[in-house]
Amino acid sequence: MWVNPLFESDALDGVGALIAANSLATIVAASPLRAAHLPLLLETGGDTAGPGDGTTAVLTGHVPRADPLAQAVLAGERLLCVFHGPRAYVSAGWYGGPGLPTYNFTVAHLSGRSELLGTDDLREHLVELIRTEESRKAPVDAGPWTIDATADARIDQLLPAVVGFRVVVDDARAKAKLGQNRTTEDRRSTIEHLAESPVAEHRAIATAMHASEGAPEPRKAGH
């Protein structure tokens, strides 16, 4: 992913929140080109040097054994994991000065070599994935659904049909295109229009733009 330095952001700074809200990733493998859409969990730690700041990021997931992407996992190939944050169309009619329509959005690309999970680790991953997603579901309803004996047995039946994997991230890039190239007046006008949208994703971009108003300057290319 090419990132204009103006829109560059720390790939691991806040990526946990992005993944928590958008855990369904687009996962891509090459030669031949394959893609799948799978939920991933993120773990971070400081034991091993990783992208950017010495922090290690590890993604865990699972893929149906029948999916062509499973062959890439079994072969230990590199995987590109794309997490999409909110996005919104920006009309040029919202600008005070000249300009063209565009999209504002946030996205993160995390990549690394895939490693197989053993059966015990795969089962632990599936249980943790359910627990995590249930803890942040909306609407909340009566609270998190929990695994009972029937579901527990179903997980055991599922294990042979899926391939569990982890990706130890060695390259991370994030892009937050939030109107940094526009004037303060144009950004504020865009925020006001998006904040009034009935679409939650558009309002999320307005919130992100507002939060970025007092942020430090983006990192320069190569830093």
PDB file of C-alpha atoms in Angstrom:
ATOM      1  CA  MET A   1       0.000   0.000   0.000  1.00  0.00           C
ATOM      2  CA  TRP A   2       1.384   3.376  -0.982  1.00  0.00           C
ATOM      3  CA  VAL A   3       0.927   5.977   1.732  1.00  0.00           C
ATOM      4  CA  ASN A   4       1.238   9.699   1.079  1.00  0.00           C
ATOM      5  CA  PRO A   5       3.379  10.963   4.005  1.00  0.00           C
ATOM      6  CA  LEU A   6       0.599  13.443   4.763  1.00  0.00           C
ATOM      7  CA  PHE A   7      -1.749  10.559   5.576  1.00  0.00           C
ATOM      8  CA  GLU A   8       0.750   8.252   7.294  1.00  0.00           C
ATOM      9  CA  SER A   9       0.055   7.101  10.833  1.00  0.00           C
ATOM     10  CA  ASP A  10       1.716   4.720  13.272  1.00  0.00           C
ATOM     11  CA  ALA A  11       0.512   1.289  12.187  1.00  0.00           C
ATOM     12  CA  LEU A  12       0.461  -0.105  15.725  1.00  0.00           C
ATOM     13  CA  ASP A  13      -0.741   3.047  17.468  1.00  0.00           C
ATOM     14  CA  GLY A  14      -4.463   2.523  17.881  1.00  0.00           C
ATOM     15  CA  VAL A  15      -4.595  -0.468  15.536  1.00  0.00           C
ATOM     16  CA  GLY A  16      -5.995  -2.522  18.422  1.00  0.00           C
ATOM     17  CA  ALA A  17      -9.067  -0.296  18.514  1.00  0.00           C
ATOM     18  CA  LEU A  18      -9.399  -0.466  14.727  1.00  0.00           C
ATOM     19  CA  ILE A  19      -9.250  -4.279  14.760  1.00  0.00           C
ATOM     20  CA  ALA A  20     -11.617  -4.483  17.720  1.00  0.00           C
ATOM     21  CA  ALA A  21     -14.203  -2.562  15.728  1.00  0.00           C
ATOM     22  CA  ASN A  22     -13.361  -4.206  12.386  1.00  0.00           C
ATOM     23  CA  SER A  23     -11.990  -7.679  13.117  1.00  0.00           C
ATOM     24  CA  LEU A  24     -13.136  -9.153   9.791  1.00  0.00           C
ATOM     25  CA  ALA A  25      -9.964  -8.811   7.712  1.00  0.00           C
ATOM     26  CA  THR A  26      -9.244  -9.289   4.028  1.00  0.00           C
ATOM     27  CA  ILE A  27      -6.356 -11.781   3.906  1.00  0.00           C
ATOM     28  CA  VAL A  28      -4.320 -12.078   0.727  1.00  0.00           C
ATOM     29  CA  ALA A  29      -1.703 -14.599  -0.406  1.00  0.00           C
ATOM     30  CA  ALA A  30       0.234 -14.534  -3.681  1.00  0.00           C
ATOM     31  CA  SER A  31       1.447 -17.008  -6.337  1.00  0.00           C
ATOM     32  CA  PRO A  32      -1.306 -17.795  -7.124  1.00  0.00           C
ATOM     33  CA  LEU A  33      -3.319 -14.846  -5.895  1.00  0.00           C
ATOM     34  CA  ARG A  34      -5.857 -15.868  -3.242  1.00  0.00           C
ATOM     35  CA  ALA A  35      -7.986 -13.913  -0.802  1.00  0.00           C
ATOM     36  CA  ALA A  36     -10.335 -14.674   2.073  1.00  0.00           C
ATOM     37  CA  HIS A  37     -12.361 -12.676   4.573  1.00  0.00           C
ATOM     38  CA  LEU A  38     -11.761 -13.911   8.109  1.00  0.00           C
ATOM     39  CA  PRO A  39     -11.933 -12.565  11.674  1.00  0.00           C
ATOM     40  CA  LEU A  40      -8.529 -12.156  13.329  1.00  0.00           C
ATOM     41  CA  LEU A  41      -7.409 -11.553  16.893  1.00  0.00           C
ATOM     42  CA  LEU A  42      -4.465  -9.278  17.691  1.00  0.00           C
ATOM     43  CA  GLU A  43      -1.919  -9.812  20.434  1.00  0.00           C
ATOM     44  CA  THR A  44       0.927  -7.395  21.115  1.00  0.00           C
ATOM     45  CA  GLY A  45       4.014  -7.700  23.281  1.00  0.00           C
ATOM     46  CA  GLY A  46       7.477  -6.284  23.646  1.00  0.00           C
ATOM     47  CA  ASP A  47       9.676  -9.379  23.714  1.00  0.00           C
ATOM     48  CA  THR A  48      10.739  -9.303  20.082  1.00  0.00           C
ATOM     49  CA  ALA A  49      11.595  -6.404  17.825  1.00  0.00           C
ATOM     50  CA  GLY A  50       8.678  -5.755  15.542  1.00  0.00           C
ATOM     51  CA  PRO A  51       7.439  -3.083  13.167  1.00  0.00           C
ATOM     52  CA  GLY A  52       8.101   0.474  14.125  1.00  0.00           C
ATOM     53  CA  ASP A  53       8.774   0.637  17.824  1.00  0.00           C
ATOM     54  CA  GLY A  54      10.018  -2.707  19.116  1.00  0.00           C
ATOM     55  CA  THR A  55       6.501  -4.033  19.668  1.00  0.00           C
ATOM     56  CA  THR A  56       5.603  -7.471  18.384  1.00  0.00           C
ATOM     57  CA  ALA A  57       2.178  -7.934  16.852  1.00  0.00           C
ATOM     58  CA  VAL A  58       0.770 -11.426  16.346  1.00  0.00           C
ATOM     59  CA  LEU A  59      -2.493 -12.123  14.525  1.00  0.00           C
ATOM     60  CA  THR A  60      -4.335 -15.400  15.029  1.00  0.00           C
ATOM     61  CA  GLY A  61      -7.080 -16.795  12.851  1.00  0.00           C
ATOM     62  CA  HIS A  62      -8.573 -19.862  11.234  1.00  0.00           C
ATOM     63  CA  VAL A  63      -9.604 -20.743   7.707  1.00  0.00           C
ATOM     64  CA  PRO A  64     -11.749 -23.600   6.343  1.00  0.00           C
ATOM     65  CA  ARG A  65      -9.507 -26.387   5.117  1.00  0.00           C
ATOM     66  CA  ALA A  66     -11.463 -26.348   1.832  1.00  0.00           C
ATOM     67  CA  ASP A  67     -10.583 -22.675   1.220  1.00  0.00           C
ATOM     68  CA  PRO A  68      -7.659 -22.211  -1.248  1.00  0.00           C
ATOM     69  CA  LEU A  69      -6.068 -19.829   1.273  1.00  0.00           C
ATOM     70  CA  ALA A  70      -5.539 -22.819   3.587  1.00  0.00           C
ATOM     71  CA  GLN A  71      -2.870 -24.105   1.215  1.00  0.00           C
ATOM     72  CA  ALA A  72      -0.896 -20.887   1.696  1.00  0.00           C
ATOM     73  CA  VAL A  73      -1.114 -21.342   5.466  1.00  0.00           C
ATOM     74  CA  LEU A  74      -0.048 -24.999   5.269  1.00  0.00           C
ATOM     75  CA  ALA A  75       2.946 -23.927   3.168  1.00  0.00           C
ATOM     76  CA  GLY A  76       3.935 -21.176   5.613  1.00  0.00           C
ATOM     77  CA  GLU A  77       3.563 -18.417   3.020  1.00  0.00           C
ATOM     78  CA  ARG A  78       3.424 -14.698   3.749  1.00  0.00           C
ATOM     79  CA  LEU A  79      -0.024 -13.251   4.300  1.00  0.00           C
ATOM     80  CA  LEU A  80      -1.216  -9.672   3.925  1.00  0.00           C
ATOM     81  CA  CYS A  81      -3.988  -8.823   6.401  1.00  0.00           C
ATOM     82  CA  VAL A  82      -6.027  -5.722   5.572  1.00  0.00           C
ATOM     83  CA  PHE A  83      -8.231  -4.112   8.215  1.00  0.00           C
ATOM     84  CA  HIS A  84     -10.691  -1.510   6.982  1.00  0.00           C
ATOM     85  CA  GLY A  85     -11.841   1.202   9.326  1.00  0.00           C
ATOM     86  CA  PRO A  86     -14.726   3.569   8.582  1.00  0.00           C
ATOM     87  CA  ARG A  87     -14.934   5.379   5.244  1.00  0.00           C
ATOM     88  CA  ALA A  88     -17.046   8.201   3.862  1.00  0.00           C
ATOM     89  CA  TYR A  89     -17.524  10.037   0.590  1.00  0.00           C
ATOM     90  CA  VAL A  90     -16.591  13.726   0.795  1.00  0.00           C
ATOM     91  CA  SER A  91     -18.395  16.098  -1.562  1.00  0.00           C
ATOM     92  CA  ALA A  92     -16.499  19.016  -3.087  1.00  0.00           C
ATOM     93  CA  GLY A  93     -19.631  21.043  -2.403  1.00  0.00           C
ATOM     94  CA  TRP A  94     -18.663  21.076   1.271  1.00  0.00           C
ATOM     95  CA  TYR A  95     -15.474  23.052   0.562  1.00  0.00           C
ATOM     96  CA  GLY A  96     -15.184  26.798   0.722  1.00  0.00           C
ATOM     97  CA  GLY A  97     -12.372  26.745  -1.857  1.00  0.00           C
ATOM     98  CA  PRO A  98     -11.790  24.774  -5.084  1.00  0.00           C
ATOM     99  CA  GLY A  99     -11.420  21.032  -4.876  1.00  0.00           C
ATOM    100  CA  LEU A 100     -12.665  17.669  -6.087  1.00  0.00           C
ATOM    101  CA  PRO A 101     -14.697  14.938  -4.373  1.00  0.00           C
ATOM    102  CA  THR A 102     -12.766  12.253  -2.507  1.00  0.00           C
ATOM    103  CA  TYR A 103     -13.042   9.562   0.147  1.00  0.00           C
ATOM    104  CA  ASN A 104     -11.833   9.851   3.735  1.00  0.00           C
ATOM    105  CA  PHE A 105     -10.964   6.541   5.376  1.00  0.00           C
ATOM    106  CA  THR A 106      -8.719   4.609   7.742  1.00  0.00           C
ATOM    107  CA  VAL A 107      -7.016   1.311   6.940  1.00  0.00           C
ATOM    108  CA  ALA A 108      -4.159  -0.852   8.229  1.00  0.00           C
ATOM    109  CA  HIS A 109      -2.036  -3.418   6.365  1.00  0.00           C
ATOM    110  CA  LEU A 110      -0.243  -5.991   8.540  1.00  0.00           C
ATOM    111  CA  SER A 111       1.834  -8.748   6.966  1.00  0.00           C
ATOM    112  CA  GLY A 112       4.159 -11.565   7.922  1.00  0.00           C
ATOM    113  CA  ARG A 113       4.835 -15.261   7.429  1.00  0.00           C
ATOM    114  CA  SER A 114       2.080 -17.626   8.499  1.00  0.00           C
ATOM    115  CA  GLU A 115       2.600 -20.384  11.053  1.00  0.00           C
ATOM    116  CA  LEU A 116       0.317 -23.315  11.811  1.00  0.00           C
ATOM    117  CA  LEU A 117      -1.490 -23.612  15.129  1.00  0.00           C
ATOM    118  CA  GLY A 118      -1.607 -26.985  16.840  1.00  0.00           C
ATOM    119  CA  THR A 119      -4.963 -28.506  17.718  1.00  0.00           C
ATOM    120  CA  ASP A 120      -4.922 -27.247  21.309  1.00  0.00           C
ATOM    121  CA  ASP A 121      -3.937 -23.730  20.255  1.00  0.00           C
ATOM    122  CA  LEU A 122      -6.585 -23.749  17.517  1.00  0.00           C
ATOM    123  CA  ARG A 123      -9.274 -24.711  19.997  1.00  0.00           C
ATOM    124  CA  GLU A 124      -8.089 -22.030  22.396  1.00  0.00           C
ATOM    125  CA  HIS A 125      -8.201 -19.499  19.554  1.00  0.00           C
ATOM    126  CA  LEU A 126     -11.783 -20.412  18.626  1.00  0.00           C
ATOM    127  CA  VAL A 127     -12.950 -20.120  22.243  1.00  0.00           C
ATOM    128  CA  GLU A 128     -11.166 -16.783  22.676  1.00  0.00           C
ATOM    129  CA  LEU A 129     -12.554 -15.463  19.382  1.00  0.00           C
ATOM    130  CA  ILE A 130     -16.102 -16.269  20.502  1.00  0.00           C
ATOM    131  CA  ARG A 131     -15.522 -14.748  23.930  1.00  0.00           C
ATOM    132  CA  THR A 132     -14.002 -11.585  22.440  1.00  0.00           C
ATOM    133  CA  GLU A 133     -16.681 -11.032  19.815  1.00  0.00           C
ATOM    134  CA  GLU A 134     -19.491 -11.719  22.295  1.00  0.00           C
ATOM    135  CA  SER A 135     -18.028  -9.194  24.731  1.00  0.00           C
ATOM    136  CA  ARG A 136     -18.287  -6.396  22.166  1.00  0.00           C
ATOM    137  CA  LYS A 137     -21.387  -7.384  20.182  1.00  0.00           C
ATOM    138  CA  ALA A 138     -24.137  -4.892  19.503  1.00  0.00           C
ATOM    139  CA  PRO A 139     -26.888  -4.916  20.506  1.00  0.00           C
ATOM    140  CA  VAL A 140     -25.889  -6.330  23.869  1.00  0.00           C
ATOM    141  CA  ASP A 141     -29.189  -8.227  24.284  1.00  0.00           C
ATOM    142  CA  ALA A 142     -29.158 -10.247  27.506  1.00  0.00           C
ATOM    143  CA  GLY A 143     -25.359 -10.316  27.594  1.00  0.00           C
ATOM    144  CA  PRO A 144     -22.634 -12.480  26.042  1.00  0.00           C
ATOM    145  CA  TRP A 145     -23.587 -15.876  24.700  1.00  0.00           C
ATOM    146  CA  THR A 146     -21.488 -18.563  26.390  1.00  0.00           C
ATOM    147  CA  ILE A 147     -20.330 -21.954  25.179  1.00  0.00           C
ATOM    148  CA  ASP A 148     -22.435 -24.794  26.556  1.00  0.00           C
ATOM    149  CA  ALA A 149     -21.853 -28.542  26.296  1.00  0.00           C
ATOM    150  CA  THR A 150     -23.521 -28.737  22.878  1.00  0.00           C
ATOM    151  CA  ALA A 151     -21.428 -25.888  21.448  1.00  0.00           C
ATOM    152  CA  ASP A 152     -18.312 -27.355  23.052  1.00  0.00           C
ATOM    153  CA  ALA A 153     -18.894 -30.649  21.259  1.00  0.00           C
ATOM    154  CA  ARG A 154     -19.558 -28.776  18.006  1.00  0.00           C
ATOM    155  CA  ILE A 155     -16.177 -27.055  18.294  1.00  0.00           C
ATOM    156  CA  ASP A 156     -14.504 -30.453  18.616  1.00  0.00           C
ATOM    157  CA  GLN A 157     -16.322 -31.614  15.466  1.00  0.00           C
ATOM    158  CA  LEU A 158     -15.199 -28.462  13.638  1.00  0.00           C
ATOM    159  CA  LEU A 159     -11.479 -28.736  14.403  1.00  0.00           C
ATOM    160  CA  PRO A 160     -10.542 -31.202  11.615  1.00  0.00           C
ATOM    161  CA  ALA A 161     -12.297 -29.004   9.046  1.00  0.00           C
ATOM    162  CA  VAL A 162     -10.299 -25.835   9.727  1.00  0.00           C
ATOM    163  CA  VAL A 163      -6.668 -24.746   9.734  1.00  0.00           C
ATOM    164  CA  GLY A 164      -5.531 -22.482  12.549  1.00  0.00           C
ATOM    165  CA  PHE A 165      -2.692 -20.028  11.986  1.00  0.00           C
ATOM    166  CA  ARG A 166      -0.781 -17.114  13.396  1.00  0.00           C
ATOM    167  CA  VAL A 167       0.943 -14.279  11.557  1.00  0.00           C
ATOM    168  CA  VAL A 168       3.941 -12.725  13.303  1.00  0.00           C
ATOM    169  CA  VAL A 169       3.812  -9.230  11.853  1.00  0.00           C
ATOM    170  CA  ASP A 170       7.080  -7.943  10.406  1.00  0.00           C
ATOM    171  CA  ASP A 171       5.631  -5.138   8.296  1.00  0.00           C
ATOM    172  CA  ALA A 172       2.829  -2.783   9.297  1.00  0.00           C
ATOM    173  CA  ARG A 173       1.487   0.239   7.473  1.00  0.00           C
ATOM    174  CA  ALA A 174      -1.497   2.387   8.300  1.00  0.00           C
ATOM    175  CA  LYS A 175      -3.243   5.169   6.477  1.00  0.00           C
ATOM    176  CA  ALA A 176      -5.638   7.707   7.939  1.00  0.00           C
ATOM    177  CA  LYS A 177      -6.898   9.938   5.128  1.00  0.00           C
ATOM    178  CA  LEU A 178      -8.878  12.542   7.053  1.00  0.00           C
ATOM    179  CA  GLY A 179      -8.643  15.710   4.995  1.00  0.00           C
ATOM    180  CA  GLN A 180      -5.162  16.714   6.165  1.00  0.00           C
ATOM    181  CA  ASN A 181      -4.584  18.352   2.772  1.00  0.00           C
ATOM    182  CA  ARG A 182      -7.567  20.688   3.157  1.00  0.00           C
ATOM    183  CA  THR A 183      -7.871  23.996   4.987  1.00  0.00           C
ATOM    184  CA  THR A 184      -9.142  24.145   8.553  1.00  0.00           C
ATOM    185  CA  GLU A 185     -12.409  25.624   7.289  1.00  0.00           C
ATOM    186  CA  ASP A 186     -12.884  22.824   4.746  1.00  0.00           C
ATOM    187  CA  ARG A 187     -12.161  20.134   7.371  1.00  0.00           C
ATOM    188  CA  ARG A 188     -14.633  21.663   9.804  1.00  0.00           C
ATOM    189  CA  SER A 189     -17.292  21.891   7.116  1.00  0.00           C
ATOM    190  CA  THR A 190     -16.708  18.232   6.212  1.00  0.00           C
ATOM    191  CA  ILE A 191     -16.965  17.233   9.872  1.00  0.00           C
ATOM    192  CA  GLU A 192     -20.253  19.113  10.241  1.00  0.00           C
ATOM    193  CA  HIS A 193     -21.769  17.456   7.166  1.00  0.00           C
ATOM    194  CA  LEU A 194     -20.623  13.934   8.050  1.00  0.00           C
ATOM    195  CA  ALA A 195     -21.735  14.323  11.671  1.00  0.00           C
ATOM    196  CA  GLU A 196     -25.287  14.836  10.381  1.00  0.00           C
ATOM    197  CA  SER A 197     -25.273  11.679   8.244  1.00  0.00           C
ATOM    198  CA  PRO A 198     -27.697   8.870   9.179  1.00  0.00           C
ATOM    199  CA  VAL A 199     -24.889   6.394   8.365  1.00  0.00           C
ATOM    200  CA  ALA A 200     -22.869   5.434  11.455  1.00  0.00           C
ATOM    201  CA  GLU A 201     -19.704   4.905   9.387  1.00  0.00           C
ATOM    202  CA  HIS A 202     -19.852   8.494   8.135  1.00  0.00           C
ATOM    203  CA  ARG A 203     -20.294   9.826  11.669  1.00  0.00           C
ATOM    204  CA  ALA A 204     -17.291   7.736  12.735  1.00  0.00           C
ATOM    205  CA  ILE A 205     -15.163   9.541  10.135  1.00  0.00           C
ATOM    206  CA  ALA A 206     -16.410  12.876  11.476  1.00  0.00           C
ATOM    207  CA  THR A 207     -15.332  11.793  14.959  1.00  0.00           C
ATOM    208  CA  ALA A 208     -11.918  10.671  13.690  1.00  0.00           C
ATOM    209  CA  MET A 209     -11.415  13.959  11.841  1.00  0.00           C
ATOM    210  CA  HIS A 210     -12.349  15.928  14.938  1.00  0.00           C
ATOM    211  CA  ALA A 211      -9.922  13.872  17.069  1.00  0.00           C
ATOM    212  CA  SER A 212      -7.111  14.470  14.575  1.00  0.00           C
ATOM    213  CA  GLU A 213      -7.459  18.256  14.733  1.00  0.00           C
ATOM    214  CA  GLY A 214      -5.195  18.471  17.775  1.00  0.00           C
ATOM    215  CA  ALA A 215      -2.904  15.586  16.796  1.00  0.00           C
ATOM    216  CA  PRO A 216       0.842  16.100  16.140  1.00  0.00           C
ATOM    217  CA  GLU A 217       2.076  16.300  12.568  1.00  0.00           C
ATOM    218  CA  PRO A 218       2.182  12.928  10.760  1.00  0.00           C
ATOM    219  CA  ARG A 219       5.489  11.065  10.673  1.00  0.00           C
ATOM    220  CA  LYS A 220       7.636  11.829   7.643  1.00  0.00           C
ATOM    221  CA  ALA A 221       8.336   9.232   4.985  1.00  0.00           C
ATOM    222  CA  GLY A 222      11.093   6.846   6.009  1.00  0.00           C
ATOM    223  CA  HIS A 223      10.639   7.501   9.723  1.00  0.00           C
TER     224      HIS A 223
END
